[in-house]
Amino acid sequence: MGARECIEAGQTALGIEFGSTNIKAVLTDLEGHVLAKGSHRWENHLEDGIWTYPYEEITAGLQDCYSALRANVDQTYHVPLRTLGALGISAMMHGYIPLDKEGKPLTAFQTWRNSNTQAAADILTERFQFNIPLRWTIAHLYQCVLDQEEHLKDLDFVTTLDSYIHYLLTGRKCTGIGDASGIFPIDSDKLDYDEKMVDSFDELVKDCGYPWKLRDVLPEVLVAGDEAGVLTTAGAKLLDVSGELEDGIPLCPPEGDAGTGMVATNAVAPRTGNVSAGTSTFAMIVTERPLKKLHREIDMVTTPDGAPCAMSHANNGTSDINAWHDLFEEFAELMGVDLEGVNLYDVLYRKSLEGDSDCGGLLNYGYYSGEGVTKLNEGRPLYVRMPDSNFNLANFMRAHLYTSLGAVKLGMDILQKEESVQIDRITGHGGLFTTPGCVQKYLAAAINTPVTVMATATEGGPWGMAILAAYLKEGGRATESLPEYLNRVIFCDMEGNTLSPDQETVAGYETFIQHYKDGLSIEKAAIEAAKW
């Protein structure tokens, strides 16, 4: 069946992912081949000290992204997009969206970027003897308890961004297990929230007088391949403002961007892993056993089918690189240079390959927000160099790219050196891997492990979400496991390029990361001093 026939017959899968700076939609056939795309640019806002996206921007962005996809289908295949085989919603994980019984938000959406939950995270980590990062939904909820937030008496549902959009489209209060593992700790044997910890939380808040218990307000946990409702009439109208899209389309469980990244890189089996490099950067390693001890730098989450997974997560990735890119672009325009048809990111990234292996003594922190791995609750982007540093453009850019992996490197060192976690394969994906052989080379050096980048690396999360929707359409886990499906259908002939670490770059990165650790006191001083 050709692409046009697939679209007309509804033999397709659609994944929509809400990233930090873009909302992207990818339409595929049922073998994962990309048929069409759409996107919408957006940006978070810092309002009253909280990183947020207004709810009206969430729905407007969803509609604009889908409209762009529909226009792409029409222009490419000259057919209307009236139905789909299956649909899935993904988004950046964690954060806090509380709703009342009418489904109305009770507060502003608090994104994963917020680090105002230190007290709650510390108390829950100690109580559960399980690391609760500051960005997790349960940390936000308990911080509201500690702050005696008035809205908690009206709370009916607390969830994350992908689950919220799924609720708008289907009316069903659920989420995928990978996303759920960033809400509350998961029992991978029972494929549900950890019952002892749920009971412990309820005991902790029992004297607060709230009319709910924790399970009353958390989303139902579903696993990849489960049915998660259908697109309602209201949901179809919300998604497609043209009114052409039919209702009744099945939806797979919504997922977080970590889970879709695992799917997009075929890293859902033990001893496999992936690194997603974008606005935030994180490494996911599917483990064979629990970690030997609690590490505040490491999140324990799950794959979309519930396997335990260790995550080294950095809140800050490419934001500062993007800012410098825009500055260079502005300078070029001022000088009368026409950049039409020039990929300035590619030019700058390739230039970094000419830099010194240790970045010539340059150091920077692209900390736009707090960074959990380095235990800083706020961020100040800064650049530091010694008087005798080798300050040139190549080293300037190389340091930016090294530091985008810096916090993740610290977490990976814990897993590899302290926990002896075994890794057979690491796959990179996301925008930072667009320039071949660049960030891939630096990542291989940072973790001293071969890194593979597949042909679909830049498709990333929305493509992974479309694959999860296709998995549902093709029968889900009642037919075969998720790893079996990915190996048989999606990645059976997928092309990829693998780079092994070269020892000069490994040594240079180790020198850089020592400067990175030594310089954290500078970042801390900047946070304390810069308050304007």
Coordinates of C-alpha atoms in Angstrom, one line a residue:
M1 CA 0.0 0.0 0.0
G2 CA 1.4 3.4 -1.0
A3 CA 1.6 6.4 1.3
R4 CA -1.6 8.0 -0.2
E5 CA -3.5 4.8 0.1
C6 CA -2.4 4.4 3.8
I7 CA -3.6 7.9 4.6
E8 CA -7.0 7.4 2.9
A9 CA -7.5 4.0 4.5
G10 CA -6.4 5.2 8.0
Q11 CA -3.5 2.7 8.1
T12 CA -1.4 5.3 9.9
A13 CA -0.1 6.3 13.3
L14 CA 0.2 9.9 14.6
G15 CA 2.5 11.0 17.4
I16 CA 2.4 14.5 18.8
E17 CA 5.0 15.6 21.3
F18 CA 5.1 18.8 23.4
G19 CA 8.8 19.6 23.7
S20 CA 10.3 22.6 25.6
T21 CA 10.6 24.8 22.5
N22 CA 8.6 22.9 19.8
I23 CA 5.4 21.0 19.5
K24 CA 5.9 18.4 16.8
A25 CA 3.6 15.9 15.0
V26 CA 4.8 13.0 12.9
L27 CA 2.5 10.8 10.8
T28 CA 3.8 7.4 9.9
D29 CA 2.6 4.2 8.2
L30 CA 2.3 1.1 10.3
E31 CA 5.9 0.2 9.6
G32 CA 7.3 3.5 11.0
H33 CA 8.0 5.2 7.7
V34 CA 7.4 9.0 8.0
L35 CA 4.6 10.3 5.8
A36 CA 4.2 13.9 7.0
K37 CA 5.1 16.3 9.7
G38 CA 3.9 19.5 11.4
S39 CA 5.3 21.8 14.1
H40 CA 4.6 24.8 16.3
R41 CA 7.2 26.9 18.0
W42 CA 6.6 27.9 21.6
E43 CA 8.6 29.0 24.7
N44 CA 8.1 28.8 28.4
H45 CA 7.6 31.8 30.6
L46 CA 9.0 32.7 34.0
E47 CA 6.0 34.2 35.8
D48 CA 6.1 35.0 39.5
G49 CA 9.2 32.8 39.8
I50 CA 7.5 29.8 38.1
W51 CA 8.4 28.3 34.7
T52 CA 5.1 27.8 32.9
Y53 CA 3.1 27.6 29.7
P54 CA -0.3 29.2 29.8
Y55 CA -3.1 26.7 29.2
E56 CA -4.4 28.7 26.2
E57 CA -1.0 28.3 24.6
I58 CA -1.1 24.5 25.2
T59 CA -4.4 24.1 23.2
A60 CA -3.5 26.7 20.6
G61 CA -0.1 25.1 20.0
L62 CA -1.8 21.7 19.7
Q63 CA -4.2 23.0 17.1
D64 CA -1.5 24.9 15.1
C65 CA 0.8 21.8 15.1
Y66 CA -2.0 19.6 13.8
S67 CA -3.0 22.1 11.2
A68 CA 0.5 22.2 9.9
L69 CA 0.6 18.5 9.7
R70 CA -2.8 18.4 7.9
A71 CA -1.5 21.1 5.4
N72 CA 1.6 19.0 4.8
V73 CA -0.6 15.9 4.0
D74 CA -2.8 17.9 1.6
Q75 CA 0.2 19.5 -0.2
T76 CA 2.1 16.3 -0.5
Y77 CA -0.6 13.7 -1.2
H78 CA -3.6 15.9 -2.3
V79 CA -5.9 14.0 0.1
P80 CA -7.7 15.3 3.2
L81 CA -6.7 13.8 6.6
R82 CA -10.0 12.5 7.9
T83 CA -9.0 9.5 10.0
L84 CA -6.0 7.8 11.6
G85 CA -5.2 4.2 12.6
A86 CA -4.1 5.3 16.1
L87 CA -2.9 8.4 17.9
G88 CA -0.6 9.1 20.8
I89 CA 0.3 12.2 22.9
S90 CA 3.7 12.7 24.4
A91 CA 5.3 15.6 26.4
M92 CA 8.1 16.7 28.6
M93 CA 7.8 14.7 31.8
H94 CA 7.1 15.7 35.4
G95 CA 5.6 19.0 36.5
Y96 CA 2.2 19.8 38.1
I97 CA -1.2 20.3 36.6
P98 CA -4.0 20.2 39.3
L99 CA -7.6 20.0 38.1
D100 CA -11.0 20.3 39.9
K101 CA -13.9 17.9 39.4
E102 CA -15.0 19.9 36.3
G103 CA -11.6 19.5 34.8
K104 CA -10.6 23.1 35.3
P105 CA -7.0 24.0 36.2
L106 CA -6.6 25.1 39.8
T107 CA -3.1 26.7 39.4
A108 CA -0.7 27.6 36.6
F109 CA 1.0 24.7 35.0
Q110 CA 4.4 24.2 36.7
T111 CA 6.9 22.6 34.3
W112 CA 9.8 20.2 35.1
R113 CA 12.1 23.2 35.1
N114 CA 10.8 24.4 38.5
S115 CA 13.0 23.7 41.5
N116 CA 10.9 25.2 44.3
T117 CA 10.2 21.8 45.8
Q118 CA 13.5 21.1 47.7
A119 CA 11.8 20.7 51.1
A120 CA 9.2 18.3 49.7
A121 CA 11.7 16.2 47.7
D122 CA 14.0 15.9 50.7
I123 CA 11.2 14.7 53.1
L124 CA 9.8 12.2 50.6
T125 CA 13.2 10.8 49.6
E126 CA 14.0 10.2 53.3
R127 CA 10.5 8.7 54.0
F128 CA 10.5 6.4 51.0
Q129 CA 14.2 5.7 50.8
F130 CA 13.8 6.3 47.1
N131 CA 15.1 9.3 45.2
I132 CA 12.3 11.8 44.6
P133 CA 13.7 14.5 42.3
L134 CA 12.6 18.1 42.6
R135 CA 10.7 18.1 39.3
W136 CA 8.6 15.0 40.0
T137 CA 4.8 15.6 40.3
I138 CA 4.6 14.1 43.8
A139 CA 7.3 16.6 44.9
H140 CA 5.2 19.4 43.6
L141 CA 2.0 18.1 45.2
Y142 CA 3.6 17.6 48.6
Q143 CA 5.3 21.0 48.4
C144 CA 1.8 22.4 48.0
V145 CA 0.8 20.5 51.1
L146 CA 3.8 22.0 53.0
D147 CA 2.8 25.5 51.7
Q148 CA -0.8 24.9 52.7
E149 CA -2.0 25.8 49.3
E150 CA -5.8 26.6 49.3
H151 CA -6.5 24.8 46.0
L152 CA -5.8 21.3 47.5
K153 CA -9.3 21.1 49.0
D154 CA -10.7 21.2 45.5
L155 CA -8.3 18.8 43.9
D156 CA -9.8 16.0 41.8
F157 CA -7.0 15.1 39.4
V158 CA -3.3 15.9 39.4
T159 CA -1.2 15.0 36.3
T160 CA 1.4 15.9 33.7
L161 CA 1.2 17.7 30.4
D162 CA 0.8 14.6 28.1
S163 CA -1.8 13.1 30.4
Y164 CA -3.7 16.4 30.6
I165 CA -3.9 16.7 26.8
H166 CA -4.9 13.0 26.6
Y167 CA -7.7 13.8 29.0
L168 CA -8.9 16.7 26.9
L169 CA -9.0 14.4 23.8
T170 CA -10.5 11.3 25.4
G171 CA -12.0 12.2 28.8
R172 CA -9.9 9.4 30.3
K173 CA -7.6 10.1 33.3
C174 CA -4.6 7.8 32.6
T175 CA -1.0 7.9 31.6
G176 CA 1.7 5.5 30.3
I177 CA 3.9 3.8 32.9
G178 CA 7.0 5.6 31.7
D179 CA 5.3 9.0 32.4
A180 CA 3.8 7.7 35.6
S181 CA 7.3 6.8 36.8
G182 CA 8.1 10.5 36.8
I183 CA 4.9 11.2 38.8
F184 CA 5.4 8.6 41.6
P185 CA 7.6 5.6 42.2
I186 CA 6.6 2.5 40.3
D187 CA 6.6 -1.2 41.2
S188 CA 7.9 -2.8 37.9
D189 CA 6.6 -6.3 39.0
K190 CA 3.0 -5.0 39.5
L191 CA 3.2 -2.4 36.7
D192 CA 1.6 0.2 39.0
Y193 CA 2.4 2.8 41.6
D194 CA 4.4 1.4 44.6
E195 CA 1.6 0.4 47.0
K196 CA 3.7 0.8 50.2
M197 CA 4.8 4.2 49.2
V198 CA 1.3 5.2 48.3
D199 CA 0.1 4.1 51.8
S200 CA 3.1 6.0 53.3
F201 CA 2.1 9.2 51.5
D202 CA -1.5 8.9 52.6
E203 CA -0.3 8.5 56.2
L204 CA 1.9 11.5 55.9
V205 CA -1.0 13.8 54.9
K206 CA -3.9 12.2 56.8
D207 CA -4.2 15.0 59.3
C208 CA -4.4 17.7 56.7
G209 CA -8.2 17.2 56.2
Y210 CA -8.2 16.8 52.4
P211 CA -11.2 14.9 50.9
W212 CA -8.9 12.7 48.8
K213 CA -6.3 10.0 49.0
L214 CA -3.4 9.8 46.6
R215 CA -4.9 7.1 44.3
D216 CA -8.0 9.2 44.0
V217 CA -6.2 12.0 42.3
L218 CA -3.3 10.3 40.3
P219 CA -3.8 9.1 36.7
E220 CA -4.4 5.4 36.1
V221 CA -1.2 3.6 35.0
L222 CA -1.3 1.9 31.6
V223 CA 1.4 0.0 29.7
A224 CA 2.5 0.3 26.1
G225 CA 0.1 -1.5 23.9
D226 CA -2.9 -1.0 26.2
E227 CA -6.0 0.7 24.9
A228 CA -6.3 4.2 26.4
G229 CA -9.6 5.4 25.1
V230 CA -10.8 6.9 21.9
L231 CA -10.9 10.4 20.4
T232 CA -14.2 11.9 21.5
T233 CA -16.3 14.3 19.4
A234 CA -15.2 17.2 21.5
G235 CA -11.6 15.9 21.4
A236 CA -11.7 15.8 17.6
K237 CA -13.0 19.3 17.4
L238 CA -10.3 20.5 19.8
L239 CA -7.5 18.8 17.8
D240 CA -8.7 19.7 14.3
V241 CA -10.2 23.1 14.0
S242 CA -11.2 22.4 10.4
G243 CA -13.7 19.8 11.6
E244 CA -12.5 17.2 9.1
L245 CA -11.1 14.7 11.6
E246 CA -13.4 11.8 12.6
D247 CA -13.9 10.8 16.2
G248 CA -13.6 7.3 17.5
I249 CA -9.8 7.0 16.7
P250 CA -8.1 4.8 19.3
L251 CA -5.4 6.4 21.5
C252 CA -2.4 4.6 23.0
P253 CA -1.3 5.5 26.6
P254 CA 0.3 9.0 26.6
E255 CA 4.0 9.0 27.4
G256 CA 6.8 11.2 28.6
D257 CA 9.6 12.3 26.4
A258 CA 12.0 9.9 28.1
G259 CA 9.8 6.9 27.1
T260 CA 9.4 8.1 23.5
G261 CA 13.1 8.6 23.3
M262 CA 13.7 5.0 24.4
V263 CA 11.3 3.8 21.7
A264 CA 12.9 6.0 19.0
T265 CA 16.3 4.5 19.7
N266 CA 15.2 0.9 20.3
A267 CA 16.5 1.1 23.8
V268 CA 13.9 -0.7 25.9
A269 CA 15.7 -4.0 26.6
P270 CA 18.2 -4.5 29.5
R271 CA 21.8 -3.3 29.0
T272 CA 20.6 -0.8 26.3
G273 CA 20.4 2.9 26.7
N274 CA 20.0 6.2 24.9
V275 CA 20.9 9.8 25.3
S276 CA 18.4 12.5 24.3
A277 CA 20.1 15.8 23.7
G278 CA 17.9 18.9 23.4
T279 CA 16.6 21.7 25.6
S280 CA 17.1 19.2 28.5
T281 CA 19.5 16.3 28.2
F282 CA 19.2 12.9 29.7
A283 CA 20.6 9.4 29.6
M284 CA 18.4 6.4 30.1
I285 CA 19.9 3.0 30.9
V286 CA 17.7 -0.1 31.2
T287 CA 19.1 -1.9 34.2
E288 CA 19.3 -5.6 34.9
R289 CA 18.9 -5.1 38.7
P290 CA 18.1 -2.4 41.2
L291 CA 20.9 0.0 42.1
K292 CA 22.9 -0.9 45.2
K293 CA 22.1 2.3 47.0
L294 CA 20.1 5.5 46.7
H295 CA 21.7 8.3 44.6
R296 CA 20.0 11.7 44.6
E297 CA 21.6 12.3 41.2
I298 CA 19.9 9.3 39.6
D299 CA 16.2 8.9 38.9
M300 CA 14.7 5.4 38.8
V301 CA 12.0 5.4 36.1
T302 CA 10.7 2.8 33.6
T303 CA 10.5 2.0 30.0
P304 CA 7.0 2.3 28.3
D305 CA 6.5 -1.4 29.0
G306 CA 7.5 -1.1 32.7
A307 CA 11.1 -2.3 32.8
P308 CA 13.3 -0.5 35.4
C309 CA 15.5 2.2 34.0
A310 CA 18.1 4.5 35.5
M311 CA 18.1 8.1 34.4
S312 CA 20.7 10.8 34.6
H313 CA 18.8 13.9 33.8
A314 CA 20.0 17.5 33.2
N315 CA 17.5 20.3 33.2
N316 CA 19.8 22.4 30.9
G317 CA 20.9 21.4 27.5
T318 CA 20.8 23.6 24.4
S319 CA 19.1 26.9 25.6
D320 CA 22.4 28.8 26.0
I321 CA 23.7 27.4 22.7
N322 CA 20.5 28.7 21.0
A323 CA 21.1 32.1 22.5
W324 CA 24.6 32.3 21.2
H325 CA 23.5 31.1 17.8
D326 CA 21.0 33.9 17.7
L327 CA 23.7 36.4 18.6
F328 CA 26.0 35.2 15.9
E329 CA 23.0 35.3 13.4
E330 CA 22.3 38.9 14.5
F331 CA 26.0 39.9 14.0
A332 CA 26.0 38.3 10.5
E333 CA 22.9 40.4 9.6
L334 CA 24.5 43.5 10.9
M335 CA 27.6 42.8 8.7
G336 CA 25.3 42.4 5.7
V337 CA 26.0 38.6 5.4
D338 CA 23.1 36.7 3.8
L339 CA 22.6 33.5 5.7
E340 CA 19.8 32.2 3.4
G341 CA 20.3 28.5 2.9
V342 CA 23.1 28.4 5.6
N343 CA 22.6 26.1 8.6
L344 CA 24.5 28.2 11.2
Y345 CA 24.2 25.5 13.8
D346 CA 26.0 23.1 11.5
V347 CA 28.7 25.6 10.7
L348 CA 29.4 26.3 14.4
Y349 CA 29.2 22.6 15.4
R350 CA 31.7 21.6 12.7
K351 CA 34.0 24.4 13.8
S352 CA 34.1 22.9 17.3
L353 CA 35.8 19.8 15.9
E354 CA 38.9 22.0 15.3
G355 CA 39.1 22.8 19.0
D356 CA 41.4 21.5 21.7
S357 CA 40.4 18.2 23.3
D358 CA 40.0 20.0 26.7
C359 CA 38.4 23.1 25.1
G360 CA 41.6 25.1 25.7
G361 CA 40.8 25.8 29.3
L362 CA 37.4 27.4 28.6
L363 CA 34.4 26.6 30.9
N364 CA 30.8 27.5 30.8
Y365 CA 27.5 26.6 32.4
G366 CA 24.3 26.9 30.3
Y367 CA 22.2 26.9 33.5
Y368 CA 19.0 28.7 32.6
S369 CA 17.3 26.9 35.5
G370 CA 18.3 24.8 38.5
E371 CA 20.3 21.6 38.0
G372 CA 19.5 18.7 40.2
V373 CA 22.6 16.6 39.5
T374 CA 24.8 19.5 40.7
K375 CA 22.4 20.4 43.5
L376 CA 21.7 24.0 42.4
N377 CA 18.1 25.2 42.6
E378 CA 18.6 28.2 40.3
G379 CA 20.7 28.9 37.2
R380 CA 22.8 31.7 35.8
P381 CA 24.3 31.1 32.3
L382 CA 28.0 32.1 32.5
Y383 CA 31.3 31.7 30.7
V384 CA 34.6 31.5 32.5
R385 CA 38.2 31.5 31.1
M386 CA 41.7 31.9 32.5
P387 CA 44.0 34.7 31.1
D388 CA 46.0 32.1 29.3
S389 CA 43.1 30.1 28.0
N390 CA 43.1 29.3 24.3
F391 CA 40.1 31.5 23.5
N392 CA 38.9 31.0 19.9
L393 CA 35.7 30.1 18.2
A394 CA 36.4 26.4 17.9
N395 CA 37.1 26.1 21.7
F396 CA 34.2 28.4 22.5
M397 CA 31.7 26.1 20.7
R398 CA 33.4 22.9 21.8
A399 CA 33.0 24.0 25.5
H400 CA 29.3 24.7 24.8
L401 CA 28.8 21.2 23.4
Y402 CA 30.8 19.6 26.2
T403 CA 28.9 21.4 28.9
S404 CA 25.5 20.4 27.4
L405 CA 26.5 16.9 28.4
G406 CA 28.3 17.8 31.6
A407 CA 25.6 17.1 34.2
V408 CA 24.6 13.9 32.4
K409 CA 28.2 12.8 32.5
L410 CA 28.3 13.2 36.3
G411 CA 25.3 10.9 36.6
M412 CA 26.7 8.4 34.1
D413 CA 29.9 8.3 36.1
I414 CA 27.9 7.1 39.1
L415 CA 26.2 4.4 37.1
Q416 CA 29.3 3.2 35.4
K417 CA 31.9 3.6 38.0
E418 CA 30.0 3.2 41.3
E419 CA 27.1 0.9 40.3
S420 CA 29.0 -1.1 37.6
V421 CA 26.0 -0.9 35.3
Q422 CA 26.7 -2.8 32.1
I423 CA 25.8 -1.2 28.8
D424 CA 25.9 -3.0 25.5
R425 CA 24.6 -0.2 23.3
I426 CA 24.0 3.5 23.6
T427 CA 22.0 5.4 21.0
G428 CA 21.9 9.2 20.6
H429 CA 19.0 11.2 19.4
G430 CA 17.6 14.7 19.4
G431 CA 18.6 18.0 17.7
L432 CA 22.2 18.0 19.0
F433 CA 23.0 15.0 16.9
T434 CA 21.9 16.6 13.6
T435 CA 25.5 17.4 12.6
P436 CA 27.1 14.0 11.9
G437 CA 30.1 13.0 13.9
C438 CA 30.2 16.0 16.2
V439 CA 28.2 15.7 19.5
Q440 CA 28.2 11.9 18.8
K441 CA 32.1 12.1 19.2
Y442 CA 31.8 14.1 22.4
L443 CA 29.3 11.8 24.0
A444 CA 31.3 8.7 23.1
A445 CA 34.2 10.4 24.9
A446 CA 32.1 11.5 27.9
I447 CA 30.9 8.0 28.7
N448 CA 33.8 6.1 27.1
T449 CA 31.4 3.9 25.2
P450 CA 30.6 3.5 21.4
V451 CA 27.6 5.7 20.5
T452 CA 25.2 4.9 17.6
V453 CA 23.1 7.5 15.8
M454 CA 20.3 6.1 13.6
A455 CA 18.9 7.6 10.4
T456 CA 15.8 8.6 12.5
A457 CA 17.8 10.3 15.2
T458 CA 16.5 13.8 14.5
E459 CA 12.8 12.5 14.3
G460 CA 13.1 11.9 18.1
G461 CA 10.1 11.8 20.4
P462 CA 7.1 12.4 18.1
W463 CA 8.3 9.6 15.9
G464 CA 8.7 7.3 19.0
M465 CA 5.2 8.3 20.0
A466 CA 3.8 7.4 16.6
I467 CA 5.5 4.0 16.9
L468 CA 3.8 3.4 20.2
A469 CA 0.5 4.3 18.5
A470 CA 1.3 1.8 15.7
Y471 CA 2.1 -0.8 18.3
L472 CA -1.4 -0.4 19.7
K473 CA -2.9 -0.6 16.2
E474 CA -1.0 -3.8 15.4
G475 CA -2.4 -5.6 18.5
G476 CA -0.1 -4.4 21.3
R477 CA 1.3 -6.6 24.0
A478 CA -1.5 -9.2 23.5
T479 CA 0.3 -10.0 20.2
E480 CA 4.0 -9.5 21.2
S481 CA 6.2 -7.6 23.6
L482 CA 7.4 -4.1 22.8
P483 CA 11.1 -5.1 22.3
E484 CA 10.0 -7.9 20.0
Y485 CA 7.8 -5.6 18.0
L486 CA 10.5 -2.9 17.6
N487 CA 13.1 -5.5 16.5
R488 CA 10.7 -7.2 14.0
V489 CA 8.9 -4.3 12.5
I490 CA 10.6 -1.0 13.1
F491 CA 14.3 -1.5 13.4
C492 CA 14.8 -4.7 11.3
D493 CA 16.7 -2.8 8.6
M494 CA 17.3 0.6 10.2
E495 CA 20.6 2.2 9.2
G496 CA 22.9 3.7 11.8
N497 CA 26.4 5.1 12.3
T498 CA 28.5 4.1 15.3
L499 CA 31.5 6.0 16.6
S500 CA 33.9 4.6 19.2
P501 CA 35.6 6.9 21.7
D502 CA 39.1 8.1 20.8
Q503 CA 41.4 8.3 23.7
E504 CA 42.6 11.9 23.1
T505 CA 39.1 13.2 23.3
V506 CA 38.3 11.0 26.3
A507 CA 41.3 12.5 28.2
G508 CA 40.4 16.0 27.1
Y509 CA 36.8 15.5 28.3
E510 CA 38.0 14.2 31.7
T511 CA 40.1 17.4 32.1
F512 CA 37.1 19.5 31.1
I513 CA 34.7 17.7 33.5
Q514 CA 37.2 18.3 36.4
H515 CA 37.2 22.0 35.6
Y516 CA 33.3 21.7 35.5
K517 CA 33.2 20.2 39.0
D518 CA 35.8 22.6 40.3
G519 CA 33.9 25.6 38.9
L520 CA 30.5 24.8 40.4
S521 CA 31.4 27.2 43.3
I522 CA 31.6 30.0 40.6
E523 CA 28.1 29.1 39.4
K524 CA 26.8 29.0 43.0
A525 CA 28.3 32.5 43.7
A526 CA 26.7 33.8 40.5
I527 CA 23.3 32.6 41.7
E528 CA 23.8 34.2 45.1
A529 CA 25.1 37.5 43.7
A530 CA 23.0 38.1 40.6
K531 CA 19.5 38.8 41.8
W532 CA 18.4 41.6 39.4

